Structures are given as structure tokens and as C-alpha cells.
mmCIF file of C-alpha atoms in Angstrom:
data_model
loop_
_atom_site.group_PDB
_atom_site.id
_atom_site.type_symbol
_atom_site.label_atom_id
_atom_site.label_comp_id
_atom_site.label_asym_id
_atom_site.label_seq_id
_atom_site.Cartn_x
_atom_site.Cartn_y
_atom_site.Cartn_z
ATOM 1 C CA MET A 23 -30.862 -54.589 12.469
ATOM 2 C CA ARG A 24 -31.425 -52.146 9.611
ATOM 3 C CA LYS A 25 -28.562 -51.333 7.411
ATOM 4 C CA SER A 26 -28.643 -47.840 5.986
ATOM 5 C CA ILE A 27 -27.583 -47.640 2.393
ATOM 6 C CA ARG A 28 -25.554 -44.569 1.619
ATOM 7 C CA ILE A 29 -25.268 -43.460 -1.949
ATOM 8 C CA SER A 30 -22.922 -40.881 -3.322
ATOM 9 C CA ILE A 31 -24.086 -37.531 -4.616
ATOM 10 C CA VAL A 32 -23.234 -38.638 -8.157
ATOM 11 C CA GLU A 33 -25.459 -41.698 -7.886
ATOM 12 C CA TYR A 34 -28.227 -39.596 -6.350
ATOM 13 C CA LEU A 35 -28.057 -37.045 -9.178
ATOM 14 C CA LYS A 36 -27.913 -39.808 -11.773
ATOM 15 C CA GLU A 37 -31.065 -41.316 -10.306
ATOM 16 C CA LYS A 38 -32.923 -38.001 -10.107
ATOM 17 C CA LEU A 39 -31.881 -36.856 -13.590
ATOM 18 C CA SER A 40 -32.688 -40.138 -15.322
ATOM 19 C CA PRO A 41 -35.756 -38.642 -17.100
ATOM 20 C CA LEU A 42 -33.362 -36.240 -18.864
ATOM 21 C CA LYS A 43 -31.849 -38.885 -21.105
ATOM 22 C CA SER A 44 -32.791 -37.211 -24.367
ATOM 23 C CA GLU A 45 -30.296 -34.797 -25.883
ATOM 24 C CA THR A 46 -32.864 -32.006 -26.083
ATOM 25 C CA MET A 47 -33.712 -32.209 -22.391
ATOM 26 C CA LEU A 48 -30.040 -32.323 -21.434
ATOM 27 C CA THR A 49 -29.382 -29.250 -23.584
ATOM 28 C CA ILE A 50 -32.274 -27.354 -22.005
ATOM 29 C CA PHE A 51 -31.133 -28.386 -18.526
ATOM 30 C CA SER A 52 -27.562 -27.296 -19.304
ATOM 31 C CA ILE A 53 -28.688 -23.894 -20.582
ATOM 32 C CA VAL A 54 -30.915 -23.279 -17.556
ATOM 33 C CA LEU A 55 -28.136 -24.345 -15.191
ATOM 34 C CA MET A 56 -25.664 -22.083 -17.009
ATOM 35 C CA LEU A 57 -28.016 -19.095 -16.738
ATOM 36 C CA VAL A 58 -28.582 -19.716 -13.020
ATOM 37 C CA VAL A 59 -24.828 -19.893 -12.414
ATOM 38 C CA ILE A 60 -24.226 -16.686 -14.403
ATOM 39 C CA VAL A 61 -26.918 -14.849 -12.436
ATOM 40 C CA PHE A 62 -25.422 -15.936 -9.103
ATOM 41 C CA ILE A 63 -21.848 -15.189 -10.167
ATOM 42 C CA SER A 64 -22.799 -11.706 -11.337
ATOM 43 C CA GLY A 65 -23.876 -10.748 -7.835
ATOM 44 C CA VAL A 66 -27.620 -11.146 -7.611
ATOM 45 C CA THR A 67 -27.307 -12.544 -4.084
ATOM 46 C CA TYR A 68 -25.951 -9.199 -2.864
ATOM 47 C CA ILE A 69 -28.789 -7.342 -4.548
ATOM 48 C CA LEU A 70 -31.376 -9.647 -2.976
ATOM 49 C CA THR A 71 -29.922 -9.595 0.536
ATOM 50 C CA THR A 72 -28.853 -5.985 0.993
ATOM 51 C CA GLU A 73 -31.077 -3.637 2.954
ATOM 52 C CA ASN A 74 -30.746 -0.554 0.753
ATOM 53 C CA PRO A 75 -29.907 -1.538 -2.816
ATOM 54 C CA ILE A 76 -28.653 1.194 -5.125
ATOM 55 C CA PRO A 77 -30.064 1.048 -8.659
ATOM 56 C CA ILE A 78 -27.507 3.466 -10.156
ATOM 57 C CA ALA A 79 -25.269 6.234 -8.800
ATOM 58 C CA PHE A 80 -25.897 9.838 -9.801
ATOM 59 C CA LEU A 81 -22.890 12.078 -9.189
ATOM 60 C CA SER A 82 -22.825 15.838 -8.778
ATOM 61 C CA GLY A 83 -22.640 17.575 -12.114
ATOM 62 C CA GLY A 84 -25.112 15.203 -13.756
ATOM 63 C CA ALA A 85 -22.775 12.242 -14.257
ATOM 64 C CA ILE A 86 -24.043 8.680 -13.919
ATOM 65 C CA ARG A 87 -21.917 5.888 -12.514
ATOM 66 C CA VAL A 88 -22.862 2.254 -13.066
ATOM 67 C CA PHE A 89 -20.005 0.684 -11.092
ATOM 68 C CA LEU A 90 -19.838 1.842 -7.494
ATOM 69 C CA TRP A 91 -16.293 2.457 -6.271
ATOM 70 C CA SER A 92 -16.517 0.298 -3.172
ATOM 71 C CA ILE A 93 -15.975 -3.417 -2.753
ATOM 72 C CA ASN A 94 -18.819 -3.343 -0.207
ATOM 73 C CA ALA A 95 -21.481 -1.971 -2.564
ATOM 74 C CA GLN A 96 -22.996 -3.036 -5.852
ATOM 75 C CA SER A 97 -25.673 -1.461 -8.017
ATOM 76 C CA HIS A 98 -28.427 -3.176 -9.951
ATOM 77 C CA ALA A 99 -26.976 -1.870 -13.205
ATOM 78 C CA GLU A 100 -23.585 -3.324 -12.296
ATOM 79 C CA THR A 101 -25.150 -6.741 -11.787
ATOM 80 C CA ILE A 102 -26.855 -6.594 -15.184
ATOM 81 C CA VAL A 103 -23.724 -5.401 -17.011
ATOM 82 C CA VAL A 104 -21.504 -8.048 -15.417
ATOM 83 C CA ALA A 105 -24.078 -10.759 -16.171
ATOM 84 C CA LEU A 106 -24.118 -9.673 -19.825
ATOM 85 C CA TYR A 107 -20.315 -9.820 -19.984
ATOM 86 C CA TYR A 108 -20.340 -13.310 -18.479
ATOM 87 C CA LEU A 109 -23.057 -14.339 -20.930
ATOM 88 C CA MET A 110 -20.961 -13.035 -23.837
ATOM 89 C CA GLY A 111 -17.943 -15.002 -22.654
ATOM 90 C CA THR A 112 -19.986 -18.144 -22.144
ATOM 91 C CA GLY A 113 -21.513 -17.736 -25.599
ATOM 92 C CA GLY A 114 -18.018 -17.425 -27.054
ATOM 93 C CA VAL A 115 -16.867 -20.599 -25.332
ATOM 94 C CA TRP A 116 -20.011 -22.421 -26.497
ATOM 95 C CA LEU A 117 -19.425 -21.228 -30.068
ATOM 96 C CA TYR A 118 -15.809 -22.372 -29.898
ATOM 97 C CA LEU A 119 -16.828 -25.812 -28.634
ATOM 98 C CA ASN A 120 -19.402 -26.125 -31.418
ATOM 99 C CA ALA A 121 -16.788 -25.189 -34.005
ATOM 100 C CA ALA A 122 -14.278 -27.648 -32.577
ATOM 101 C CA THR A 123 -16.657 -30.598 -32.360
ATOM 102 C CA ARG A 124 -18.404 -30.166 -35.731
ATOM 103 C CA PRO A 125 -15.748 -29.466 -38.366
ATOM 104 C CA TYR A 126 -17.767 -30.814 -41.315
ATOM 105 C CA ASN A 127 -18.076 -27.385 -42.994
ATOM 106 C CA PRO A 128 -14.770 -25.457 -43.044
ATOM 107 C CA ARG A 129 -16.361 -22.105 -43.862
ATOM 108 C CA THR A 130 -18.861 -22.329 -41.010
ATOM 109 C CA THR A 131 -16.127 -23.514 -38.658
ATOM 110 C CA LYS A 132 -13.940 -20.559 -39.630
ATOM 111 C CA TYR A 133 -16.725 -18.054 -38.920
ATOM 112 C CA MET A 134 -17.658 -19.758 -35.665
ATOM 113 C CA LEU A 135 -14.037 -19.632 -34.499
ATOM 114 C CA PHE A 136 -13.734 -15.963 -35.456
ATOM 115 C CA PHE A 137 -16.921 -14.918 -33.668
ATOM 116 C CA SER A 138 -16.106 -17.054 -30.636
ATOM 117 C CA PHE A 139 -12.749 -15.282 -30.377
ATOM 118 C CA LEU A 140 -14.487 -11.936 -30.798
ATOM 119 C CA LEU A 141 -17.074 -12.662 -28.094
ATOM 120 C CA ILE A 142 -14.462 -13.900 -25.629
ATOM 121 C CA LEU A 143 -12.230 -10.900 -26.355
ATOM 122 C CA LEU A 144 -15.050 -8.380 -25.913
ATOM 123 C CA ALA A 145 -16.208 -10.082 -22.721
ATOM 124 C CA GLY A 146 -12.668 -10.038 -21.339
ATOM 125 C CA ILE A 147 -12.183 -6.373 -22.214
ATOM 126 C CA GLY A 148 -15.587 -5.534 -20.728
ATOM 127 C CA ILE A 149 -14.876 -7.347 -17.474
ATOM 128 C CA TYR A 150 -11.449 -5.693 -17.259
ATOM 129 C CA THR A 151 -12.868 -2.198 -17.814
ATOM 130 C CA ALA A 152 -15.624 -2.947 -15.306
ATOM 131 C CA TYR A 153 -12.935 -3.942 -12.808
ATOM 132 C CA LEU A 154 -11.080 -0.697 -13.471
ATOM 133 C CA ALA A 155 -14.277 1.340 -13.150
ATOM 134 C CA LYS A 156 -15.114 -0.446 -9.908
ATOM 135 C CA PHE A 157 -11.857 0.503 -8.233
ATOM 136 C CA THR A 158 -11.351 3.964 -9.716
ATOM 137 C CA PRO A 159 -12.755 6.697 -7.478
ATOM 138 C CA PRO A 160 -14.793 9.447 -9.145
#
């Protein structure tokens, strides 16, 4: 009688990612994984699966609208802008973590903390204004 050995997903991933034991490979893997997650969170799946994607909305009178005013529609430009905002926020968090874990130079740490706050603030304001633009009719 054969006994099937079941392993958990953590053990499976640990086994498959064992060649990534160097810090450089783990950093590269983390950055690639972060970029993939940001692309999917920003809405690329809708752009890839919709039948008639809208690159950008041109309104009467010559106005251009990046954020479409419907929850059921998304433009290509909206996906790119939201991905950039998420990337800014992630960069701010990464900068903050670097400043918090490497406090050997106070001046560098101070600048890293300032710019991390600035990136997170600008990303938050950008996402908030994008949300307002999304749900404000023309």
C-alpha cells in the first residue's frame, strides 16, 4: 500500500525556492514579485480581459478624461496612473524600511525618512484624487 506524502505549500515553496538563497537573488525575486503584484492590483486584468478597452476618454469640447466615471469601465491610462501611484507608495515604504533598519548614518537616515514620508504622502493624495475623479461625473 502506497502512502502519499502531503507537504504544505510553505514546504513546497521552500523546496522550489532553495536556489534563491543568496541575498541578491532574494532581492531580485522580491522586486519582481512586487512589480507583478502592483501590475495586477492596478487593474491590468480588466484591460486584458475586456472586449473593447478604452485607451483614454475624449469629451466634447476637447477635454480629455483619464479616469472613466463608471465602476464598470477602466482606461489604459487609468491603469498606468494607478500603477505609478502604487509604485510611489511602495517605494516610500521601502525607503522607510531601509532608513529604519540601517541607522548607521543619521544624516542619510533623516533624508530617507523625509523622502519616504513625501513619497507615501504624494501616493496617498494621488490615489485619493484618482478616486474622486473616478466617481465624479463630467
